[in-house]
Amino acid sequence: MLSPLRIDAAPMALDSVLAIPGACPRFARDEEIFGEGEAATHVYQVISGAVRTYRILRDGRRQIDEFHFAGDYFGLEMSDTHRVTAEAMSDASVRMIRRGALSDLAATRGDAARALFRLTAEGLRRSQDHVLMLGRRSALERVVGLLLDIAERTHAEAELDVPMSRQDMADYLGLTIETVSRALTSLQDEGLIALPTVRHVVLKARRALERMVQ
Amino acid sequence: MLSPLRIDAAPMALDSVLAIPGACPRFARDEEIFGEGEAATHVYQVISGAVRTYRILRDGRRQIDEFHFAGDYFGLEMSDTHRVTAEAMSDASVRMIRRGALSDLAATRGDAARALFRLTAEGLRRSQDHVLMLGRRSALERVVGLLLDIAERTHAEAELDVPMSRQDMADYLGLTIETVSRALTSLQDEGLIALPTVRHVVLKARRALERMVQ
DNA sequence: CGACACTTTGAAGAGGTTCAACTGGTGTGG
DNA sequence: CCACACCAGTTGAACCTCTTCAAAGTGTCG
């Protein structure tokens, strides 16, 4: 039997295990999917497009917690209310799964409970990487880390589609848009990347970039 | 029946649910409990003292992921190897629970599986707060946030026992020891705290401190 | 009492922010 | 179809927070 404390080498078929029918509404760019503090009635899965989750401080400073791409789950809270706000970064379609249905499933099927556990553990792992990035990496390293992360998660080779604005990148990386922009031009000046358009990045020296973030 | 997607208002008796006998070795200050990359054979619970978990970059930069106090669990990984190093911050005694025993328990008892899930979700919540702290708060706010967090987790009223060095505080907050020290003296100069000794802090205006971190 | 590690303080420097101006796409209306 | 407006992104310059390097202070333990 599968250990609940182990991620299988081969990814479990999460989608089939958690295949609960749910509406798949479309959201326009920048449209809110749920707000911080609202009752967490559903869990969500990105079908197409991309989603950001974030928190805002009293004075307006924003910290993006995570970007969610096709296939990713989000809004999976242990508490009754959402701790972050979720917005579509581009036009997006999102599957909504009722929490009740999910708990019922988890209560009756061990593999579903393990799938949920695993999603949470994976989120924790990513959040810890985020902490390391924000705590101990320079602006340049953070930008490189984000580009490589996007490449990996969108299964891109050399050519990247950056689905977010400079502001989104900055608020994820704990920087300002100006610093992000300067980091990108500096990478371009050194021949490590090319920027054919604002939202397209070509990784011209992936090895070298990977070495920068170890 | 309890929902696996909900944290109960009243904390579940985790310790009784996860009451698996395990050795309780003592570790001296700065002694390693497990290292990054080692096989994750056990899960740990702090019995007395305090523990830090951290990661180190190639060039020596260290980021402390979390401080663990009496009662806290740590080393609960989903992967086969530990992703962080754990060290005793003070002399500490730590209960070691074999992973195998824990998975067996989780496989047979739903409440144990839920307890583990909850521990992971709680870790995620804390890590997200950490991200917000590092991404969007000033040095002074970070130090205040840490002091209040320690106060809460060690159930201290006005008088605090700070169980870590300035270096530990700095490496948790993404700062240098000098900046931490300056933040503390500045808080003292403003009458918000007192520092009777290096490792004792008196919160003289808790409300005002709480307002600083919202 | 002296040695040693940790902490604090000071001064100079760097990385990132802020504020401002400029550039370049994109979309719309004449 | 071009002109213009508008918004996002880039670039520049001054500033500021935090870091770095150095030295002095404090506490602890043999």
mmCIF file of C-alpha atoms in Angstrom, chain A residues 2-210:
data_model
loop_
_atom_site.group_PDB
_atom_site.id
_atom_site.type_symbol
_atom_site.label_atom_id
_atom_site.label_comp_id
_atom_site.label_asym_id
_atom_site.label_seq_id
_atom_site.Cartn_x
_atom_site.Cartn_y
_atom_site.Cartn_z
ATOM 1 C CA LEU A 2 1.130 3.520 -0.680
ATOM 2 C CA SER A 3 2.737 5.383 2.131
ATOM 3 C CA PRO A 4 1.024 8.664 2.923
ATOM 4 C CA LEU A 5 4.465 10.039 3.748
ATOM 5 C CA ARG A 6 6.001 9.437 0.385
ATOM 6 C CA ILE A 7 5.655 11.071 -3.007
ATOM 7 C CA ASP A 8 5.837 8.409 -5.649
ATOM 8 C CA ALA A 9 8.600 8.733 -8.154
ATOM 9 C CA ALA A 10 6.035 8.615 -10.942
ATOM 10 C CA PRO A 11 3.367 11.280 -10.397
ATOM 11 C CA MET A 12 0.145 9.732 -9.177
ATOM 12 C CA ALA A 13 -2.790 10.305 -11.464
ATOM 13 C CA LEU A 14 -4.109 13.121 -9.326
ATOM 14 C CA ASP A 15 -6.605 14.264 -11.864
ATOM 15 C CA SER A 16 -8.238 10.896 -12.140
ATOM 16 C CA VAL A 17 -8.299 10.414 -8.377
ATOM 17 C CA LEU A 18 -9.752 13.871 -7.830
ATOM 18 C CA ALA A 19 -12.004 13.692 -10.882
ATOM 19 C CA ILE A 20 -15.074 15.268 -9.382
ATOM 20 C CA PRO A 21 -17.346 16.989 -11.830
ATOM 21 C CA GLY A 22 -17.342 20.722 -11.361
ATOM 22 C CA ALA A 23 -18.291 23.802 -13.309
ATOM 23 C CA CYS A 24 -15.499 25.326 -15.413
ATOM 24 C CA PRO A 25 -16.260 29.031 -15.538
ATOM 25 C CA ARG A 26 -14.108 31.420 -17.551
ATOM 26 C CA PHE A 27 -12.524 34.445 -15.953
ATOM 27 C CA ALA A 28 -11.319 37.526 -17.780
ATOM 28 C CA ARG A 29 -7.830 38.910 -17.267
ATOM 29 C CA ASP A 30 -7.499 40.478 -13.781
ATOM 30 C CA GLU A 31 -10.884 39.161 -12.726
ATOM 31 C CA GLU A 32 -11.090 37.989 -9.112
ATOM 32 C CA ILE A 33 -11.801 34.295 -8.571
ATOM 33 C CA PHE A 34 -12.018 34.521 -4.795
ATOM 34 C CA GLY A 35 -10.979 37.066 -2.204
ATOM 35 C CA GLU A 36 -8.933 36.886 0.975
ATOM 36 C CA GLY A 37 -11.231 36.295 3.930
ATOM 37 C CA GLU A 38 -14.089 34.858 1.879
ATOM 38 C CA ALA A 39 -15.568 31.499 2.799
ATOM 39 C CA ALA A 40 -13.556 28.717 1.167
ATOM 40 C CA THR A 41 -16.424 26.847 -0.427
ATOM 41 C CA HIS A 42 -14.493 25.407 -3.359
ATOM 42 C CA VAL A 43 -11.127 24.123 -4.436
ATOM 43 C CA TYR A 44 -9.949 25.148 -7.891
ATOM 44 C CA GLN A 45 -7.955 23.751 -10.756
ATOM 45 C CA VAL A 46 -6.571 25.776 -13.629
ATOM 46 C CA ILE A 47 -7.800 24.332 -16.938
ATOM 47 C CA SER A 48 -6.323 26.983 -19.215
ATOM 48 C CA GLY A 49 -4.614 30.309 -18.670
ATOM 49 C CA ALA A 50 -2.822 31.282 -15.474
ATOM 50 C CA VAL A 51 -3.811 32.470 -12.016
ATOM 51 C CA ARG A 52 -2.038 34.433 -9.269
ATOM 52 C CA THR A 53 -2.717 34.233 -5.530
ATOM 53 C CA TYR A 54 -1.589 37.102 -3.316
ATOM 54 C CA ARG A 55 -1.929 39.043 -0.122
ATOM 55 C CA ILE A 56 -1.890 42.787 0.402
ATOM 56 C CA LEU A 57 -0.678 44.780 3.399
ATOM 57 C CA ARG A 58 -2.603 47.729 4.776
ATOM 58 C CA ASP A 59 -0.487 50.235 2.881
ATOM 59 C CA GLY A 60 -0.890 48.483 -0.452
ATOM 60 C CA ARG A 61 2.305 46.426 -0.627
ATOM 61 C CA ARG A 62 1.430 43.224 -2.448
ATOM 62 C CA GLN A 63 3.107 39.837 -2.172
ATOM 63 C CA ILE A 64 2.253 37.230 -4.773
ATOM 64 C CA ASP A 65 2.290 33.887 -3.125
ATOM 65 C CA GLU A 66 2.181 31.658 -6.155
ATOM 66 C CA PHE A 67 1.494 31.521 -9.865
ATOM 67 C CA HIS A 68 -0.761 28.682 -10.982
ATOM 68 C CA PHE A 69 -0.611 27.178 -14.466
ATOM 69 C CA ALA A 70 -2.738 24.677 -16.364
ATOM 70 C CA GLY A 71 -3.297 21.584 -14.248
ATOM 71 C CA ASP A 72 -2.360 23.265 -10.937
ATOM 72 C CA TYR A 73 -4.757 23.227 -8.011
ATOM 73 C CA PHE A 74 -5.253 26.289 -5.819
ATOM 74 C CA GLY A 75 -7.513 27.554 -3.062
ATOM 75 C CA LEU A 76 -6.914 24.360 -1.107
ATOM 76 C CA GLU A 77 -7.187 25.785 2.409
ATOM 77 C CA MET A 78 -7.330 24.010 5.716
ATOM 78 C CA SER A 79 -9.264 26.904 7.233
ATOM 79 C CA ASP A 80 -12.811 27.940 6.500
ATOM 80 C CA THR A 81 -11.775 31.134 4.772
ATOM 81 C CA HIS A 82 -9.317 31.872 1.983
ATOM 82 C CA ARG A 83 -6.036 33.321 3.193
ATOM 83 C CA VAL A 84 -5.173 34.829 -0.192
ATOM 84 C CA THR A 85 -6.914 36.486 -3.120
ATOM 85 C CA ALA A 86 -6.950 34.675 -6.480
ATOM 86 C CA GLU A 87 -7.107 36.486 -9.819
ATOM 87 C CA ALA A 88 -6.856 35.401 -13.432
ATOM 88 C CA MET A 89 -3.568 36.645 -14.945
ATOM 89 C CA SER A 90 -4.868 36.035 -18.449
ATOM 90 C CA ASP A 91 -8.269 34.900 -19.644
ATOM 91 C CA ALA A 92 -8.553 31.596 -17.832
ATOM 92 C CA SER A 93 -10.902 28.730 -17.334
ATOM 93 C CA VAL A 94 -11.005 27.174 -13.925
ATOM 94 C CA ARG A 95 -12.634 24.030 -12.623
ATOM 95 C CA MET A 96 -14.496 24.547 -9.349
ATOM 96 C CA ILE A 97 -14.759 21.575 -7.011
ATOM 97 C CA ARG A 98 -17.048 21.778 -4.002
ATOM 98 C CA ARG A 99 -15.123 21.272 -0.794
ATOM 99 C CA GLY A 100 -17.855 19.052 0.543
ATOM 100 C CA ALA A 101 -17.541 16.704 -2.394
ATOM 101 C CA LEU A 102 -13.790 16.626 -1.944
ATOM 102 C CA SER A 103 -13.955 15.821 1.776
ATOM 103 C CA ASP A 104 -16.472 13.088 1.113
ATOM 104 C CA LEU A 105 -14.178 11.610 -1.457
ATOM 105 C CA ALA A 106 -11.163 11.885 0.851
ATOM 106 C CA ALA A 107 -13.099 10.279 3.671
ATOM 107 C CA THR A 108 -14.008 7.230 1.600
ATOM 108 C CA ARG A 109 -10.981 6.838 -0.653
ATOM 109 C CA GLY A 110 -7.521 6.678 0.797
ATOM 110 C CA ASP A 111 -5.852 7.569 -2.482
ATOM 111 C CA ALA A 112 -7.866 10.797 -2.723
ATOM 112 C CA ALA A 113 -6.855 11.785 0.807
ATOM 113 C CA ARG A 114 -3.249 11.063 -0.106
ATOM 114 C CA ALA A 115 -3.569 13.113 -3.280
ATOM 115 C CA LEU A 116 -4.750 16.108 -1.257
ATOM 116 C CA PHE A 117 -1.993 15.591 1.250
ATOM 117 C CA ARG A 118 0.502 15.493 -1.532
ATOM 118 C CA LEU A 119 -0.745 18.692 -3.110
ATOM 119 C CA THR A 120 -0.360 20.439 0.224
ATOM 120 C CA ALA A 121 3.120 19.021 0.777
ATOM 121 C CA GLU A 122 4.147 20.108 -2.701
ATOM 122 C CA GLY A 123 2.846 23.599 -1.953
ATOM 123 C CA LEU A 124 4.924 23.621 1.219
ATOM 124 C CA ARG A 125 8.026 22.577 -0.678
ATOM 125 C CA ARG A 126 7.525 25.369 -3.187
ATOM 126 C CA SER A 127 6.853 27.914 -0.470
ATOM 127 C CA GLN A 128 10.106 26.955 1.259
ATOM 128 C CA ASP A 129 11.990 27.493 -1.989
ATOM 129 C CA HIS A 130 10.283 30.864 -2.232
ATOM 130 C CA VAL A 131 11.483 31.747 1.267
ATOM 131 C CA LEU A 132 15.069 30.888 0.344
ATOM 132 C CA MET A 133 14.772 32.990 -2.806
ATOM 133 C CA LEU A 134 13.424 36.046 -0.968
ATOM 134 C CA GLY A 135 15.661 35.713 2.047
ATOM 135 C CA ARG A 136 19.035 35.069 0.504
ATOM 136 C CA ARG A 137 19.156 35.715 -3.229
ATOM 137 C CA SER A 138 20.014 38.890 -5.143
ATOM 138 C CA ALA A 139 17.614 40.581 -7.546
ATOM 139 C CA LEU A 140 19.366 39.034 -10.547
ATOM 140 C CA GLU A 141 19.261 35.540 -9.056
ATOM 141 C CA ARG A 142 15.582 35.898 -8.236
ATOM 142 C CA VAL A 143 14.689 36.868 -11.786
ATOM 143 C CA VAL A 144 16.728 33.990 -13.202
ATOM 144 C CA GLY A 145 15.070 31.614 -10.734
ATOM 145 C CA LEU A 146 11.629 32.746 -11.832
ATOM 146 C CA LEU A 147 12.415 32.370 -15.537
ATOM 147 C CA LEU A 148 13.711 28.831 -15.021
ATOM 148 C CA ASP A 149 10.727 27.982 -12.857
ATOM 149 C CA ILE A 150 8.306 29.177 -15.524
ATOM 150 C CA ALA A 151 10.236 27.235 -18.175
ATOM 151 C CA GLU A 152 9.984 24.076 -16.129
ATOM 152 C CA ARG A 153 6.361 24.422 -15.170
ATOM 153 C CA THR A 154 5.131 25.313 -18.641
ATOM 154 C CA HIS A 155 7.325 22.603 -20.205
ATOM 155 C CA ALA A 156 9.101 25.171 -22.356
ATOM 156 C CA GLU A 157 12.446 24.508 -23.962
ATOM 157 C CA ALA A 158 14.466 27.570 -24.913
ATOM 158 C CA GLU A 159 11.543 29.817 -25.800
ATOM 159 C CA LEU A 160 9.380 31.041 -22.957
ATOM 160 C CA ASP A 161 5.980 32.566 -22.783
ATOM 161 C CA VAL A 162 5.929 34.822 -19.734
ATOM 162 C CA PRO A 163 2.266 34.998 -18.784
ATOM 163 C CA MET A 164 2.600 37.795 -16.259
ATOM 164 C CA SER A 165 3.347 41.516 -16.213
ATOM 165 C CA ARG A 166 6.545 43.007 -14.776
ATOM 166 C CA GLN A 167 4.471 44.091 -11.785
ATOM 167 C CA ASP A 168 3.441 40.492 -11.150
ATOM 168 C CA MET A 169 7.039 39.331 -11.425
ATOM 169 C CA ALA A 170 8.144 42.074 -9.028
ATOM 170 C CA ASP A 171 5.454 41.280 -6.479
ATOM 171 C CA TYR A 172 6.355 37.608 -6.563
ATOM 172 C CA LEU A 173 10.066 38.308 -6.198
ATOM 173 C CA GLY A 174 9.848 41.016 -3.536
ATOM 174 C CA LEU A 175 11.269 43.644 -5.912
ATOM 175 C CA THR A 176 10.047 46.646 -7.941
ATOM 176 C CA ILE A 177 9.182 46.620 -11.625
ATOM 177 C CA GLU A 178 12.217 48.778 -12.374
ATOM 178 C CA THR A 179 14.579 46.304 -10.756
ATOM 179 C CA VAL A 180 13.004 43.396 -12.629
ATOM 180 C CA SER A 181 13.328 45.303 -15.885
ATOM 181 C CA ARG A 182 16.966 46.160 -15.214
ATOM 182 C CA ALA A 183 17.747 42.552 -14.340
ATOM 183 C CA LEU A 184 16.228 41.385 -17.619
ATOM 184 C CA THR A 185 18.146 43.914 -19.708
ATOM 185 C CA SER A 186 21.339 43.042 -17.892
ATOM 186 C CA LEU A 187 20.785 39.339 -18.669
ATOM 187 C CA GLN A 188 20.157 40.311 -22.266
ATOM 188 C CA ASP A 189 23.311 42.470 -22.393
ATOM 189 C CA GLU A 190 25.327 39.490 -21.190
ATOM 190 C CA GLY A 191 23.839 37.313 -23.908
ATOM 191 C CA LEU A 192 22.158 34.926 -21.463
ATOM 192 C CA ILE A 193 18.650 35.642 -22.686
ATOM 193 C CA ALA A 194 16.909 37.436 -25.542
ATOM 194 C CA LEU A 195 13.689 39.406 -25.295
ATOM 195 C CA PRO A 196 12.026 39.324 -28.731
ATOM 196 C CA THR A 197 8.934 40.862 -27.167
ATOM 197 C CA VAL A 198 8.074 41.914 -23.655
ATOM 198 C CA ARG A 199 6.367 38.646 -22.816
ATOM 199 C CA HIS A 200 8.699 36.305 -24.677
ATOM 200 C CA VAL A 201 12.054 35.245 -23.325
ATOM 201 C CA VAL A 202 14.598 33.081 -25.094
ATOM 202 C CA LEU A 203 16.956 31.234 -22.769
ATOM 203 C CA LYS A 204 20.193 31.425 -24.764
ATOM 204 C CA ALA A 205 22.450 29.857 -22.147
ATOM 205 C CA ARG A 206 20.341 27.735 -19.913
ATOM 206 C CA ARG A 207 23.290 26.010 -18.266
ATOM 207 C CA ALA A 208 24.819 29.307 -17.254
ATOM 208 C CA LEU A 209 21.474 30.504 -15.933
ATOM 209 C CA GLU A 210 21.033 27.325 -13.937
#
